PDB file of C-alpha atoms in Angstrom:
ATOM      1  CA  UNK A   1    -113.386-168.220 104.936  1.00 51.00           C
ATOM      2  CA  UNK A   2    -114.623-166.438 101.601  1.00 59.00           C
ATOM      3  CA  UNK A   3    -116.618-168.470  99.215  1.00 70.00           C
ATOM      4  CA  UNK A   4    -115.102-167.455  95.738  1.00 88.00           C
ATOM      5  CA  UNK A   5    -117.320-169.890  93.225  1.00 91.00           C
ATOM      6  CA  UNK A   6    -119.910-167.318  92.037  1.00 93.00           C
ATOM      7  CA  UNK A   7    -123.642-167.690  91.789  1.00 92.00           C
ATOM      8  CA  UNK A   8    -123.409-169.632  88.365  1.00 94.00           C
ATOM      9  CA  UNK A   9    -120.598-171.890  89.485  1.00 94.00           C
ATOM     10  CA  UNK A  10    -122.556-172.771  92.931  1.00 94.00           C
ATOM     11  CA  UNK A  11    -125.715-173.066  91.036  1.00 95.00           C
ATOM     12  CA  UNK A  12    -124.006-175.711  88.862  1.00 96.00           C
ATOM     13  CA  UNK A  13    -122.518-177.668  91.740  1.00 96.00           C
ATOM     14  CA  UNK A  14    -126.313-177.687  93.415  1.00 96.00           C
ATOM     15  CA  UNK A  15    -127.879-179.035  89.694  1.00 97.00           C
ATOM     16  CA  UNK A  16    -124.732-181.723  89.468  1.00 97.00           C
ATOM     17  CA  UNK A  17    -125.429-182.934  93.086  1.00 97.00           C
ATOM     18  CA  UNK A  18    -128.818-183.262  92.593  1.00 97.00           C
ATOM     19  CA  UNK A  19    -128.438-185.213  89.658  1.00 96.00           C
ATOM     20  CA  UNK A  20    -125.810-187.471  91.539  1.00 96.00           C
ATOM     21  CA  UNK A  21    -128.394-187.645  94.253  1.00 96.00           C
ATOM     22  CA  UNK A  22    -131.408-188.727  91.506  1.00 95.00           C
ATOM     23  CA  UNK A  23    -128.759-191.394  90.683  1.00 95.00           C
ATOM     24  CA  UNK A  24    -128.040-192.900  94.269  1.00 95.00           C
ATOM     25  CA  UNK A  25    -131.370-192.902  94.837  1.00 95.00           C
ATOM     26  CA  UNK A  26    -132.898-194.570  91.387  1.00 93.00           C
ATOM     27  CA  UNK A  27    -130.173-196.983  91.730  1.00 93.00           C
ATOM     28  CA  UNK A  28    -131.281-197.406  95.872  1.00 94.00           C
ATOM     29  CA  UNK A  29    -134.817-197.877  93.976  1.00 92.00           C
ATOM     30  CA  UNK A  30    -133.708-200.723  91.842  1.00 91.00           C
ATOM     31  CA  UNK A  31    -131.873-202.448  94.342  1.00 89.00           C
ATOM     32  CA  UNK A  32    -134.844-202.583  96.671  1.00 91.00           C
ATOM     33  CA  UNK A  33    -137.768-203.231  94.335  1.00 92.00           C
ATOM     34  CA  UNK A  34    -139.472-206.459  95.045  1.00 91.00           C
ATOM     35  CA  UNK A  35    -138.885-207.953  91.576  1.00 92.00           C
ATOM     36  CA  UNK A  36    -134.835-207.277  91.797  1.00 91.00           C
ATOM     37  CA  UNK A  37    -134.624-209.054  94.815  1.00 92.00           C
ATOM     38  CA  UNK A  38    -136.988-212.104  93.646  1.00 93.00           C
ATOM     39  CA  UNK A  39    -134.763-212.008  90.601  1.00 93.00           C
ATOM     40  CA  UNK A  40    -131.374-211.948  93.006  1.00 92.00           C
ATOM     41  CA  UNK A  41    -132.767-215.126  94.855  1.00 93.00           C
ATOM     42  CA  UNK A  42    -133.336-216.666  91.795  1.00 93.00           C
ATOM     43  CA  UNK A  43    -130.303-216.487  90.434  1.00 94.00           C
ATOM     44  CA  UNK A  44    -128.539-217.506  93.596  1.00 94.00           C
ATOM     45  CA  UNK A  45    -130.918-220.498  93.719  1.00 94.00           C
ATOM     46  CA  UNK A  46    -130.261-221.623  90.433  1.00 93.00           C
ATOM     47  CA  UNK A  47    -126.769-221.103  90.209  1.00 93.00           C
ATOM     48  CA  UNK A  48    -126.837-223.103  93.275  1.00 93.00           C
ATOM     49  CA  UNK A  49    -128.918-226.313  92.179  1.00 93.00           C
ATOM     50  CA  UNK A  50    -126.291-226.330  88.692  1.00 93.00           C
ATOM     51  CA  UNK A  51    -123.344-226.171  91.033  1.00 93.00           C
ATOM     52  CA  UNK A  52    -124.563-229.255  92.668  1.00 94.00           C
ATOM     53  CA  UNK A  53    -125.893-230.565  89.454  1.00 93.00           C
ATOM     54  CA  UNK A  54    -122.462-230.343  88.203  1.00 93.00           C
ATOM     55  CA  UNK A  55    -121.070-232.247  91.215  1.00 94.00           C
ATOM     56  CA  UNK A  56    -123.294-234.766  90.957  1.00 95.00           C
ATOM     57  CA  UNK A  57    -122.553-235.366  87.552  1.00 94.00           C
ATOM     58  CA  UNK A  58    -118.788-235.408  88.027  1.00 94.00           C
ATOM     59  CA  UNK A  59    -119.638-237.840  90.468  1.00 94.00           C
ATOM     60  CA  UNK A  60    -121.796-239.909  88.816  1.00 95.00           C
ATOM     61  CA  UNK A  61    -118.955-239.778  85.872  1.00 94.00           C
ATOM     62  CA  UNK A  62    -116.076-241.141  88.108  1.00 94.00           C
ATOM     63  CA  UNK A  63    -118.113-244.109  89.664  1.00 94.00           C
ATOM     64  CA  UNK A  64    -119.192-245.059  86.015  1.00 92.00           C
ATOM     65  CA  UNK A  65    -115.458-244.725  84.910  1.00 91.00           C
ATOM     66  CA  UNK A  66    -114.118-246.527  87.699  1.00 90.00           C
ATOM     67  CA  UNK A  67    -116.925-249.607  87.078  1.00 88.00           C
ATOM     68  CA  UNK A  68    -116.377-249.649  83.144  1.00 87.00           C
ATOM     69  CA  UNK A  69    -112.636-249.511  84.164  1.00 88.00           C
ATOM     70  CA  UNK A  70    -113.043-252.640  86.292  1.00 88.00           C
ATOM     71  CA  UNK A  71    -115.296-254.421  83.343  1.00 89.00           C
ATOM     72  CA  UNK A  72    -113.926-253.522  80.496  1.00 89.00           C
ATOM     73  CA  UNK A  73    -109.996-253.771  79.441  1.00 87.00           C
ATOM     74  CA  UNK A  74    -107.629-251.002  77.788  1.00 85.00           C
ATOM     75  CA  UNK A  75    -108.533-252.262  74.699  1.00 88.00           C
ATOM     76  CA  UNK A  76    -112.307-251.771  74.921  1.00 85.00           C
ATOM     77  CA  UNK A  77    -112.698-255.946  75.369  1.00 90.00           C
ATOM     78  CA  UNK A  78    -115.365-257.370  77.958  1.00 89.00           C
ATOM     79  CA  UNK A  79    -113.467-258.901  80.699  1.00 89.00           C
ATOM     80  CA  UNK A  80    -115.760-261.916  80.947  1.00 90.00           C
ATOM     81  CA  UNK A  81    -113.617-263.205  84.232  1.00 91.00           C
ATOM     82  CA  UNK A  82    -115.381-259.998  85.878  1.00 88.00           C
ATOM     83  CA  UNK A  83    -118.560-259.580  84.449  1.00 89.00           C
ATOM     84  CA  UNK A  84    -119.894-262.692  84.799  1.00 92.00           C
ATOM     85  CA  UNK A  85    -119.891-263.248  88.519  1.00 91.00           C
ATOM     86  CA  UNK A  86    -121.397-259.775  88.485  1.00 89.00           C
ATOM     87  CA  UNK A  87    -123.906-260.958  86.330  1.00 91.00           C
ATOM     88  CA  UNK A  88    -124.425-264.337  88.466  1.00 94.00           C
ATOM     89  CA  UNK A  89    -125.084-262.291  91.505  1.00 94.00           C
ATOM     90  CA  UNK A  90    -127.354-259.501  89.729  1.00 93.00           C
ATOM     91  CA  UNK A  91    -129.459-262.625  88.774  1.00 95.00           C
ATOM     92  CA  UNK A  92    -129.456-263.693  92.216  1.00 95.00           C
ATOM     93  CA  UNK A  93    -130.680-261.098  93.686  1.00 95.00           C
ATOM     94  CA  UNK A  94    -133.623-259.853  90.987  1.00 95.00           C
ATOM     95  CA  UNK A  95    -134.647-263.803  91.724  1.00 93.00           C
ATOM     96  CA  UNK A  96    -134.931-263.270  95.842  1.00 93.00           C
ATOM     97  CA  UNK A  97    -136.796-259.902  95.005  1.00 93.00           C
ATOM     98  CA  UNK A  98    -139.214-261.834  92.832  1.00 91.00           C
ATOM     99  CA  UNK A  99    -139.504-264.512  95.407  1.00 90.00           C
ATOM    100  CA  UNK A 100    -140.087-262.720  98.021  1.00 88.00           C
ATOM    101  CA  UNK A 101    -142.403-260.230  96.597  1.00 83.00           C
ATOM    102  CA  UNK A 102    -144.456-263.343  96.106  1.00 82.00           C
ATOM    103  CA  UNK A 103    -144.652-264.201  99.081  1.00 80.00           C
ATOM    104  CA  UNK A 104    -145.720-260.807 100.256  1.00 77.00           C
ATOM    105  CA  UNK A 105    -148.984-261.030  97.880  1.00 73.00           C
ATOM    106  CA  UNK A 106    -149.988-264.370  99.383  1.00 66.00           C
TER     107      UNK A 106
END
């Protein structure tokens, strides 16, 4: 099998695979230095902590929702039937924690 490309035209396909090769291999370069990969863990870090974040907060958001819900009516009123034993028992307890922190110091 005859190569027909002539000198010029294989000389050309040498220069363009070179350059291809340069390119591979700067690219191979950036994917390896240190401060690419410290910057890939980084940004799989954070995007990790804001994905929990964002859970927590959507969490956080329901449990508030659902206690305003149970506290406050449709109409934005205080539902004084609910809050108030809440309040009695809140009271009660801050008082035993005072109490017996007291008692601890003696």
């Amino acid at each position: 099998m005859s190569d027909a490309r002539t000198p010029a035209q294989i000389e050309a396909d040498i220069r363009l695979r070179r350059e291809r090769l340069a390119e591979t291999l700067d690219e191979i370069g950036m994917r390896v230095h240190p401060k690419t990969i410290v910057g890939d863990a980084r940004a799989k870090v954070v995007s990790g902590v804001d994905h929990t974040l964002g859970r927590a907060y959507v969490g956080v958001n329901r449990a508030v929702s659902g206690v305003r819900s149970r506290l406050v009516s449709e109409e934005g009123a205080p539902r004084l039937e609910r809050i108030v034993p809440v309040a009695i028992v809140l009271v009660g307890v801050v008082g035993l924690l005072a109490m017996s922190s007291r008692r601890r110091k003696r």
